[in-house]
Amino acid sequence: MPIAAGIKTLGIRGSFMGVFKNSELLHAYTKFSNEISDKSRNIIMPYFRNELKIENKKDSSPVTQADKKAELFLRNEIKQKFPQDGVYGEEYGYDEGSSDFTWVIDPIDGTKSFISGMPLFGTLIALLHKDTPVLGIIDIPALDERWFAAQGEGTLFNGNPVKTRACSSLSDAGCLTTTPFNFTGHDSEKYEKVAGTVSWMRFGGDCYMYGLLASGFADLVFEATLQPYDYLALAPIIQEAGGSITDWQGKPLSLNSSGHVIASGDKCVHEEALTILRT
């Protein structure tokens, strides 16, 4: 069964009502975002572990026909359903809208995993109200897994509520990051300090790491050199699961953030790690 069919209508609480004005609009965005996530899988998965044409972009990162086709599909669906909304995607840039809402999409987060046959790549979909992420999806097509969150409504994993876990000290924390090679210069010194303090480190996973954090399987994720389409969908999922996600200065994430991201399941761990990362 498509995951969208298993997403229940959310109970409406105060904070999101202020953004969406009425429950019908919230329901429309919820239903639509999950439906296009289901459909984008049908575009991506036929390419997975099959012959691919791989190109290198200007930043040397790989891109495939699956990335491009999935983003074009998502952009077209959004513009047909919500023509007033803006759309910003990794492969085709920014189309400005006339409303206060902007969709930020990454068709395949973790393209290197995708082309390597590893199943931990994901599709990221964020909805921003002005500059604040208010809805987020991490969809993992190869594993049939999805995290969904809307501001004020909690985080769902395949339709069931999830929460981060408690951890009172950075020294007790389990930490995830994609690769230590993404930390350069002064950032590498900060990485070494955090990695030398936590209980354990695990590498790889891209957006999947943040879903695991939201579900209580890790305590800390921190990364550098991310783009808005890499991190904006993650913010509602972490926050609505009870965690914290900011830049390395402790500021909320937005389209204009630096790309230095830290997410924690427990505020104590977040503040302790920020003490190191702020230096």
PDB file of C-alpha atoms in Angstrom:
ATOM      1  CA  MET A   1       0.000   0.000   0.000  1.00  0.00           C
ATOM      2  CA  PRO A   2       1.361   3.471  -0.821  1.00  0.00           C
ATOM      3  CA  ILE A   3       2.475   5.268   2.329  1.00  0.00           C
ATOM      4  CA  ALA A   4       0.263   8.248   1.513  1.00  0.00           C
ATOM      5  CA  ALA A   5      -2.775   6.021   1.992  1.00  0.00           C
ATOM      6  CA  GLY A   6      -1.632   5.274   5.534  1.00  0.00           C
ATOM      7  CA  ILE A   7      -1.175   8.894   6.600  1.00  0.00           C
ATOM      8  CA  LYS A   8      -4.065   9.832   8.833  1.00  0.00           C
ATOM      9  CA  THR A   9      -5.654  13.276   8.790  1.00  0.00           C
ATOM     10  CA  LEU A  10      -3.743  15.281  11.377  1.00  0.00           C
ATOM     11  CA  GLY A  11      -5.360  16.760  14.432  1.00  0.00           C
ATOM     12  CA  ILE A  12      -5.163  20.530  14.094  1.00  0.00           C
ATOM     13  CA  ARG A  13      -3.359  22.416  16.843  1.00  0.00           C
ATOM     14  CA  GLY A  14      -2.808  26.119  17.254  1.00  0.00           C
ATOM     15  CA  SER A  15       0.651  26.768  15.799  1.00  0.00           C
ATOM     16  CA  PHE A  16      -0.038  25.334  12.352  1.00  0.00           C
ATOM     17  CA  MET A  17      -3.495  26.873  12.104  1.00  0.00           C
ATOM     18  CA  GLY A  18      -1.836  30.276  12.228  1.00  0.00           C
ATOM     19  CA  VAL A  19       0.216  29.381   9.133  1.00  0.00           C
ATOM     20  CA  PHE A  20      -2.428  27.589   7.079  1.00  0.00           C
ATOM     21  CA  LYS A  21      -5.504  29.573   8.203  1.00  0.00           C
ATOM     22  CA  ASN A  22      -7.765  26.506   7.982  1.00  0.00           C
ATOM     23  CA  SER A  23      -7.585  22.749   8.422  1.00  0.00           C
ATOM     24  CA  GLU A  24      -8.588  22.098   4.800  1.00  0.00           C
ATOM     25  CA  LEU A  25      -5.418  23.706   3.488  1.00  0.00           C
ATOM     26  CA  LEU A  26      -3.246  21.797   5.953  1.00  0.00           C
ATOM     27  CA  HIS A  27      -4.934  18.554   4.927  1.00  0.00           C
ATOM     28  CA  ALA A  28      -4.428  19.409   1.247  1.00  0.00           C
ATOM     29  CA  TYR A  29      -0.698  20.017   1.706  1.00  0.00           C
ATOM     30  CA  THR A  30      -0.317  16.871   3.818  1.00  0.00           C
ATOM     31  CA  LYS A  31      -2.167  14.635   1.375  1.00  0.00           C
ATOM     32  CA  PHE A  32      -0.477  16.106  -1.691  1.00  0.00           C
ATOM     33  CA  SER A  33       3.090  15.935  -0.361  1.00  0.00           C
ATOM     34  CA  ASN A  34       2.730  12.278   0.571  1.00  0.00           C
ATOM     35  CA  GLU A  35       1.088  11.405  -2.746  1.00  0.00           C
ATOM     36  CA  ILE A  36       3.883  12.950  -4.813  1.00  0.00           C
ATOM     37  CA  SER A  37       6.412  11.137  -2.630  1.00  0.00           C
ATOM     38  CA  ASP A  38       4.701   7.852  -3.501  1.00  0.00           C
ATOM     39  CA  LYS A  39       4.695   8.700  -7.201  1.00  0.00           C
ATOM     40  CA  SER A  40       8.311   9.875  -7.311  1.00  0.00           C
ATOM     41  CA  ARG A  41       9.363   6.410  -6.143  1.00  0.00           C
ATOM     42  CA  ASN A  42       7.969   5.002  -9.385  1.00  0.00           C
ATOM     43  CA  ILE A  43      10.352   7.264 -11.304  1.00  0.00           C
ATOM     44  CA  ILE A  44      13.437   6.628  -9.175  1.00  0.00           C
ATOM     45  CA  MET A  45      13.325   2.927  -8.391  1.00  0.00           C
ATOM     46  CA  PRO A  46      13.533   1.521 -11.972  1.00  0.00           C
ATOM     47  CA  TYR A  47      16.991   3.124 -12.150  1.00  0.00           C
ATOM     48  CA  PHE A  48      18.208   1.755  -8.824  1.00  0.00           C
ATOM     49  CA  ARG A  49      20.846  -0.978  -9.266  1.00  0.00           C
ATOM     50  CA  ASN A  50      20.398  -0.712 -13.022  1.00  0.00           C
ATOM     51  CA  GLU A  51      22.492   0.866 -15.755  1.00  0.00           C
ATOM     52  CA  LEU A  52      22.808   4.613 -15.206  1.00  0.00           C
ATOM     53  CA  LYS A  53      24.162   7.566 -17.097  1.00  0.00           C
ATOM     54  CA  ILE A  54      26.201   9.488 -14.521  1.00  0.00           C
ATOM     55  CA  GLU A  55      27.318  13.068 -15.062  1.00  0.00           C
ATOM     56  CA  ASN A  56      29.451  15.319 -12.895  1.00  0.00           C
ATOM     57  CA  LYS A  57      28.125  18.775 -12.045  1.00  0.00           C
ATOM     58  CA  LYS A  58      30.258  21.898 -11.671  1.00  0.00           C
ATOM     59  CA  ASP A  59      30.875  21.075  -8.005  1.00  0.00           C
ATOM     60  CA  SER A  60      32.030  17.559  -9.043  1.00  0.00           C
ATOM     61  CA  SER A  61      29.007  15.908  -7.409  1.00  0.00           C
ATOM     62  CA  PRO A  62      27.279  13.202  -9.490  1.00  0.00           C
ATOM     63  CA  VAL A  63      23.836  13.482 -11.038  1.00  0.00           C
ATOM     64  CA  THR A  64      21.792  10.885 -12.930  1.00  0.00           C
ATOM     65  CA  GLN A  65      18.725  10.829 -15.152  1.00  0.00           C
ATOM     66  CA  ALA A  66      16.779   9.603 -12.117  1.00  0.00           C
ATOM     67  CA  ASP A  67      17.626  12.815 -10.193  1.00  0.00           C
ATOM     68  CA  LYS A  68      16.544  14.972 -13.112  1.00  0.00           C
ATOM     69  CA  LYS A  69      13.357  13.107 -13.986  1.00  0.00           C
ATOM     70  CA  ALA A  70      12.201  12.940 -10.380  1.00  0.00           C
ATOM     71  CA  GLU A  71      12.762  16.647  -9.798  1.00  0.00           C
ATOM     72  CA  LEU A  72      10.970  17.625 -13.010  1.00  0.00           C
ATOM     73  CA  PHE A  73       8.046  15.459 -11.968  1.00  0.00           C
ATOM     74  CA  LEU A  74       7.887  16.982  -8.479  1.00  0.00           C
ATOM     75  CA  ARG A  75       8.159  20.537  -9.814  1.00  0.00           C
ATOM     76  CA  ASN A  76       5.421  19.974 -12.385  1.00  0.00           C
ATOM     77  CA  GLU A  77       3.086  18.388  -9.835  1.00  0.00           C
ATOM     78  CA  ILE A  78       3.592  21.268  -7.394  1.00  0.00           C
ATOM     79  CA  LYS A  79       3.029  23.934 -10.032  1.00  0.00           C
ATOM     80  CA  GLN A  80      -0.150  22.252 -11.232  1.00  0.00           C
ATOM     81  CA  LYS A  81      -1.616  21.826  -7.745  1.00  0.00           C
ATOM     82  CA  PHE A  82      -0.290  25.008  -6.091  1.00  0.00           C
ATOM     83  CA  PRO A  83       0.681  27.381  -8.935  1.00  0.00           C
ATOM     84  CA  GLN A  84       1.043  30.280  -6.514  1.00  0.00           C
ATOM     85  CA  ASP A  85       3.810  28.569  -4.515  1.00  0.00           C
ATOM     86  CA  GLY A  86       7.526  28.894  -5.204  1.00  0.00           C
ATOM     87  CA  VAL A  87       9.725  25.873  -5.926  1.00  0.00           C
ATOM     88  CA  TYR A  88      13.450  25.495  -5.262  1.00  0.00           C
ATOM     89  CA  GLY A  89      15.186  22.283  -6.290  1.00  0.00           C
ATOM     90  CA  GLU A  90      18.736  20.982  -6.460  1.00  0.00           C
ATOM     91  CA  GLU A  91      18.815  20.337 -10.189  1.00  0.00           C
ATOM     92  CA  TYR A  92      16.697  23.125 -11.693  1.00  0.00           C
ATOM     93  CA  GLY A  93      16.977  26.060  -9.319  1.00  0.00           C
ATOM     94  CA  TYR A  94      14.354  28.488  -8.059  1.00  0.00           C
ATOM     95  CA  ASP A  95      10.968  29.380  -9.498  1.00  0.00           C
ATOM     96  CA  GLU A  96       9.514  32.255  -7.508  1.00  0.00           C
ATOM     97  CA  GLY A  97       5.885  32.125  -6.423  1.00  0.00           C
ATOM     98  CA  SER A  98       3.331  34.731  -5.388  1.00  0.00           C
ATOM     99  CA  SER A  99       2.289  33.109  -2.075  1.00  0.00           C
ATOM    100  CA  ASP A 100       4.083  32.892   1.266  1.00  0.00           C
ATOM    101  CA  PHE A 101       4.837  29.203   0.611  1.00  0.00           C
ATOM    102  CA  THR A 102       7.923  27.725  -1.058  1.00  0.00           C
ATOM    103  CA  TRP A 103       8.670  24.068  -1.729  1.00  0.00           C
ATOM    104  CA  VAL A 104      12.299  22.986  -1.419  1.00  0.00           C
ATOM    105  CA  ILE A 105      13.092  19.607  -2.951  1.00  0.00           C
ATOM    106  CA  ASP A 106      16.018  17.236  -3.358  1.00  0.00           C
ATOM    107  CA  PRO A 107      14.928  14.360  -5.623  1.00  0.00           C
ATOM    108  CA  ILE A 108      17.760  12.059  -4.530  1.00  0.00           C
ATOM    109  CA  ASP A 109      19.669  13.034  -1.426  1.00  0.00           C
ATOM    110  CA  GLY A 110      22.639  10.703  -1.361  1.00  0.00           C
ATOM    111  CA  THR A 111      23.230  10.255  -5.098  1.00  0.00           C
ATOM    112  CA  LYS A 112      26.569   8.572  -4.336  1.00  0.00           C
ATOM    113  CA  SER A 113      24.675   5.952  -2.318  1.00  0.00           C
ATOM    114  CA  PHE A 114      22.158   5.609  -5.156  1.00  0.00           C
ATOM    115  CA  ILE A 115      24.792   4.987  -7.830  1.00  0.00           C
ATOM    116  CA  SER A 116      26.622   2.594  -5.481  1.00  0.00           C
ATOM    117  CA  GLY A 117      23.545   0.410  -5.015  1.00  0.00           C
ATOM    118  CA  MET A 118      23.200   1.379  -1.351  1.00  0.00           C
ATOM    119  CA  PRO A 119      19.546   1.778  -0.248  1.00  0.00           C
ATOM    120  CA  LEU A 120      19.987   4.734   2.126  1.00  0.00           C
ATOM    121  CA  PHE A 121      19.336   7.519  -0.408  1.00  0.00           C
ATOM    122  CA  GLY A 122      16.167   9.564   0.028  1.00  0.00           C
ATOM    123  CA  THR A 123      13.837  12.131  -1.473  1.00  0.00           C
ATOM    124  CA  LEU A 124      13.553  15.323   0.587  1.00  0.00           C
ATOM    125  CA  ILE A 125      10.523  17.590   0.372  1.00  0.00           C
ATOM    126  CA  ALA A 126      10.159  20.712   2.499  1.00  0.00           C
ATOM    127  CA  LEU A 127       7.431  23.330   2.591  1.00  0.00           C
ATOM    128  CA  LEU A 128       8.435  26.748   3.876  1.00  0.00           C
ATOM    129  CA  HIS A 129       6.114  29.468   5.113  1.00  0.00           C
ATOM    130  CA  LYS A 130       8.102  32.592   4.346  1.00  0.00           C
ATOM    131  CA  ASP A 131      11.536  31.416   5.534  1.00  0.00           C
ATOM    132  CA  THR A 132      10.434  28.840   8.107  1.00  0.00           C
ATOM    133  CA  PRO A 133      10.188  25.085   7.340  1.00  0.00           C
ATOM    134  CA  VAL A 134       6.693  23.979   8.390  1.00  0.00           C
ATOM    135  CA  LEU A 135       6.394  20.587   6.672  1.00  0.00           C
ATOM    136  CA  GLY A 136       9.026  17.991   5.895  1.00  0.00           C
ATOM    137  CA  ILE A 137       9.362  14.562   4.304  1.00  0.00           C
ATOM    138  CA  ILE A 138      12.270  12.128   4.291  1.00  0.00           C
ATOM    139  CA  ASP A 139      11.289   9.354   1.892  1.00  0.00           C
ATOM    140  CA  ILE A 140      13.517   6.280   1.538  1.00  0.00           C
ATOM    141  CA  PRO A 141      12.207   4.556  -1.618  1.00  0.00           C
ATOM    142  CA  ALA A 142      14.372   1.420  -1.537  1.00  0.00           C
ATOM    143  CA  LEU A 143      13.339   0.599   2.038  1.00  0.00           C
ATOM    144  CA  ASP A 144       9.681   1.693   1.823  1.00  0.00           C
ATOM    145  CA  GLU A 145      10.228   4.065   4.754  1.00  0.00           C
ATOM    146  CA  ARG A 146       9.070   7.631   5.270  1.00  0.00           C
ATOM    147  CA  TRP A 147       9.263  10.244   7.987  1.00  0.00           C
ATOM    148  CA  PHE A 148       6.677  13.006   7.774  1.00  0.00           C
ATOM    149  CA  ALA A 149       6.164  16.042  10.001  1.00  0.00           C
ATOM    150  CA  ALA A 150       4.055  19.173  10.017  1.00  0.00           C
ATOM    151  CA  GLN A 151       4.663  22.031  12.431  1.00  0.00           C
ATOM    152  CA  GLY A 152       2.736  21.498  15.660  1.00  0.00           C
ATOM    153  CA  GLU A 153       1.523  18.040  14.606  1.00  0.00           C
ATOM    154  CA  GLY A 154       4.307  15.620  15.560  1.00  0.00           C
ATOM    155  CA  THR A 155       6.507  13.322  13.467  1.00  0.00           C
ATOM    156  CA  LEU A 156       5.279  10.130  11.846  1.00  0.00           C
ATOM    157  CA  PHE A 157       7.297   7.170  10.618  1.00  0.00           C
ATOM    158  CA  ASN A 158       5.242   5.162   8.124  1.00  0.00           C
ATOM    159  CA  GLY A 159       2.152   6.646   9.737  1.00  0.00           C
ATOM    160  CA  ASN A 160       3.112   6.013  13.380  1.00  0.00           C
ATOM    161  CA  PRO A 161       4.313   8.676  15.868  1.00  0.00           C
ATOM    162  CA  VAL A 162       8.009   8.683  16.779  1.00  0.00           C
ATOM    163  CA  LYS A 163      10.086  10.565  19.335  1.00  0.00           C
ATOM    164  CA  THR A 164      13.754  11.254  19.954  1.00  0.00           C
ATOM    165  CA  ARG A 165      15.385   9.659  22.984  1.00  0.00           C
ATOM    166  CA  ALA A 166      16.781  11.250  26.116  1.00  0.00           C
ATOM    167  CA  CYS A 167      20.559  11.595  26.526  1.00  0.00           C
ATOM    168  CA  SER A 168      21.930  13.783  29.289  1.00  0.00           C
ATOM    169  CA  SER A 169      25.563  14.054  28.213  1.00  0.00           C
ATOM    170  CA  LEU A 170      27.562  14.412  24.994  1.00  0.00           C
ATOM    171  CA  SER A 171      29.933  11.736  26.288  1.00  0.00           C
ATOM    172  CA  ASP A 172      27.028   9.268  26.286  1.00  0.00           C
ATOM    173  CA  ALA A 173      25.795  10.232  22.820  1.00  0.00           C
ATOM    174  CA  GLY A 174      25.778   8.107  19.703  1.00  0.00           C
ATOM    175  CA  CYS A 175      26.740  10.345  16.782  1.00  0.00           C
ATOM    176  CA  LEU A 176      26.190  10.093  13.024  1.00  0.00           C
ATOM    177  CA  THR A 177      27.735  12.023  10.157  1.00  0.00           C
ATOM    178  CA  THR A 178      28.041  11.313   6.441  1.00  0.00           C
ATOM    179  CA  THR A 179      31.834  11.456   6.213  1.00  0.00           C
ATOM    180  CA  PRO A 180      34.684  13.147   8.095  1.00  0.00           C
ATOM    181  CA  PHE A 181      36.026  14.305   4.720  1.00  0.00           C
ATOM    182  CA  ASN A 182      33.288  16.967   4.562  1.00  0.00           C
ATOM    183  CA  PHE A 183      34.980  18.847   7.413  1.00  0.00           C
ATOM    184  CA  THR A 184      37.898  20.989   6.277  1.00  0.00           C
ATOM    185  CA  GLY A 185      40.046  23.737   7.788  1.00  0.00           C
ATOM    186  CA  HIS A 186      38.833  24.919  11.200  1.00  0.00           C
ATOM    187  CA  ASP A 187      35.731  22.743  10.786  1.00  0.00           C
ATOM    188  CA  SER A 188      37.917  19.634  10.922  1.00  0.00           C
ATOM    189  CA  GLU A 189      39.268  20.691  14.318  1.00  0.00           C
ATOM    190  CA  LYS A 190      35.705  21.052  15.626  1.00  0.00           C
ATOM    191  CA  TYR A 191      34.803  17.682  14.160  1.00  0.00           C
ATOM    192  CA  GLU A 192      37.724  16.052  15.960  1.00  0.00           C
ATOM    193  CA  LYS A 193      36.660  17.591  19.291  1.00  0.00           C
ATOM    194  CA  VAL A 194      33.076  16.380  18.993  1.00  0.00           C
ATOM    195  CA  ALA A 195      34.092  12.948  17.673  1.00  0.00           C
ATOM    196  CA  GLY A 196      36.569  12.617  20.528  1.00  0.00           C
ATOM    197  CA  THR A 197      33.870  13.357  23.103  1.00  0.00           C
ATOM    198  CA  VAL A 198      30.887  11.243  22.007  1.00  0.00           C
ATOM    199  CA  SER A 199      30.397   7.614  22.954  1.00  0.00           C
ATOM    200  CA  TRP A 200      30.494   6.338  19.357  1.00  0.00           C
ATOM    201  CA  MET A 201      30.564   7.521  15.747  1.00  0.00           C
ATOM    202  CA  ARG A 202      28.937   6.026  12.652  1.00  0.00           C
ATOM    203  CA  PHE A 203      29.402   7.234   9.065  1.00  0.00           C
ATOM    204  CA  GLY A 204      27.188   7.267   5.988  1.00  0.00           C
ATOM    205  CA  GLY A 205      23.472   7.665   5.566  1.00  0.00           C
ATOM    206  CA  ASP A 206      22.867  11.227   4.341  1.00  0.00           C
ATOM    207  CA  CYS A 207      19.236  12.147   5.147  1.00  0.00           C
ATOM    208  CA  TYR A 208      18.580   8.684   6.600  1.00  0.00           C
ATOM    209  CA  MET A 209      20.640   9.622   9.648  1.00  0.00           C
ATOM    210  CA  TYR A 210      18.153  12.333  10.595  1.00  0.00           C
ATOM    211  CA  GLY A 211      15.236   9.929  10.368  1.00  0.00           C
ATOM    212  CA  LEU A 212      17.048   7.538  12.697  1.00  0.00           C
ATOM    213  CA  LEU A 213      17.670  10.413  15.108  1.00  0.00           C
ATOM    214  CA  ALA A 214      13.969  11.331  15.037  1.00  0.00           C
ATOM    215  CA  SER A 215      13.087   7.712  15.808  1.00  0.00           C
ATOM    216  CA  GLY A 216      15.413   7.561  18.813  1.00  0.00           C
ATOM    217  CA  PHE A 217      18.241   5.402  17.430  1.00  0.00           C
ATOM    218  CA  ALA A 218      20.982   8.035  17.728  1.00  0.00           C
ATOM    219  CA  ASP A 219      21.572  11.208  19.709  1.00  0.00           C
ATOM    220  CA  LEU A 220      23.500  13.590  17.474  1.00  0.00           C
ATOM    221  CA  VAL A 221      24.055  14.367  13.789  1.00  0.00           C
ATOM    222  CA  PHE A 222      26.300  17.164  12.634  1.00  0.00           C
ATOM    223  CA  GLU A 223      27.474  18.105   9.163  1.00  0.00           C
ATOM    224  CA  ALA A 224      29.033  20.894   7.110  1.00  0.00           C
ATOM    225  CA  THR A 225      28.789  22.048   3.473  1.00  0.00           C
ATOM    226  CA  LEU A 226      25.057  21.311   3.133  1.00  0.00           C
ATOM    227  CA  GLN A 227      22.688  23.182   0.816  1.00  0.00           C
ATOM    228  CA  PRO A 228      19.126  24.334   1.657  1.00  0.00           C
ATOM    229  CA  TYR A 229      17.600  21.399  -0.216  1.00  0.00           C
ATOM    230  CA  ASP A 230      19.743  19.081   1.944  1.00  0.00           C
ATOM    231  CA  TYR A 231      18.566  20.328   5.341  1.00  0.00           C
ATOM    232  CA  LEU A 232      15.241  22.218   5.254  1.00  0.00           C
ATOM    233  CA  ALA A 233      13.034  19.108   5.081  1.00  0.00           C
ATOM    234  CA  LEU A 234      14.850  17.729   8.115  1.00  0.00           C
ATOM    235  CA  ALA A 235      13.958  20.613  10.427  1.00  0.00           C
ATOM    236  CA  PRO A 236      10.240  19.847  11.049  1.00  0.00           C
ATOM    237  CA  ILE A 237      10.966  16.116  11.363  1.00  0.00           C
ATOM    238  CA  ILE A 238      13.564  16.591  14.093  1.00  0.00           C
ATOM    239  CA  GLN A 239      11.717  19.358  15.937  1.00  0.00           C
ATOM    240  CA  GLU A 240       8.327  17.645  15.920  1.00  0.00           C
ATOM    241  CA  ALA A 241       9.932  14.460  17.250  1.00  0.00           C
ATOM    242  CA  GLY A 242      11.161  16.434  20.268  1.00  0.00           C
ATOM    243  CA  GLY A 243      14.691  17.193  19.097  1.00  0.00           C
ATOM    244  CA  SER A 244      16.652  20.304  18.166  1.00  0.00           C
ATOM    245  CA  ILE A 245      18.149  21.271  14.809  1.00  0.00           C
ATOM    246  CA  THR A 246      20.068  24.490  14.149  1.00  0.00           C
ATOM    247  CA  ASP A 247      23.189  25.821  12.514  1.00  0.00           C
ATOM    248  CA  TRP A 248      26.463  25.622  14.446  1.00  0.00           C
ATOM    249  CA  GLN A 249      25.722  28.966  16.091  1.00  0.00           C
ATOM    250  CA  GLY A 250      22.403  27.727  17.429  1.00  0.00           C
ATOM    251  CA  LYS A 251      20.315  29.719  14.938  1.00  0.00           C
ATOM    252  CA  PRO A 252      17.205  28.316  13.192  1.00  0.00           C
ATOM    253  CA  LEU A 253      17.741  26.881   9.719  1.00  0.00           C
ATOM    254  CA  SER A 254      16.566  28.884   6.725  1.00  0.00           C
ATOM    255  CA  LEU A 255      17.266  29.288   3.023  1.00  0.00           C
ATOM    256  CA  ASN A 256      20.204  31.508   3.937  1.00  0.00           C
ATOM    257  CA  SER A 257      21.879  29.297   6.553  1.00  0.00           C
ATOM    258  CA  SER A 258      25.573  28.530   6.200  1.00  0.00           C
ATOM    259  CA  GLY A 259      25.154  24.790   5.604  1.00  0.00           C
ATOM    260  CA  HIS A 260      26.632  23.858   8.987  1.00  0.00           C
ATOM    261  CA  VAL A 261      23.908  21.748  10.607  1.00  0.00           C
ATOM    262  CA  ILE A 262      23.602  20.086  13.998  1.00  0.00           C
ATOM    263  CA  ALA A 263      20.652  17.962  15.102  1.00  0.00           C
ATOM    264  CA  SER A 264      20.182  16.418  18.538  1.00  0.00           C
ATOM    265  CA  GLY A 265      17.559  14.317  20.218  1.00  0.00           C
ATOM    266  CA  ASP A 266      18.112  15.932  23.622  1.00  0.00           C
ATOM    267  CA  LYS A 267      18.601  19.646  24.331  1.00  0.00           C
ATOM    268  CA  CYS A 268      21.389  18.892  26.807  1.00  0.00           C
ATOM    269  CA  VAL A 269      23.446  17.200  24.095  1.00  0.00           C
ATOM    270  CA  HIS A 270      22.634  19.993  21.656  1.00  0.00           C
ATOM    271  CA  GLU A 271      23.899  22.718  23.942  1.00  0.00           C
ATOM    272  CA  GLU A 272      27.016  20.786  24.909  1.00  0.00           C
ATOM    273  CA  ALA A 273      27.913  20.155  21.271  1.00  0.00           C
ATOM    274  CA  LEU A 274      27.206  23.780  20.350  1.00  0.00           C
ATOM    275  CA  THR A 275      29.733  24.877  22.959  1.00  0.00           C
ATOM    276  CA  ILE A 276      32.377  23.109  20.903  1.00  0.00           C
ATOM    277  CA  LEU A 277      31.077  24.056  17.461  1.00  0.00           C
ATOM    278  CA  ARG A 278      30.679  27.769  18.262  1.00  0.00           C
ATOM    279  CA  THR A 279      34.380  28.191  19.057  1.00  0.00           C
TER     280      THR A 279
END
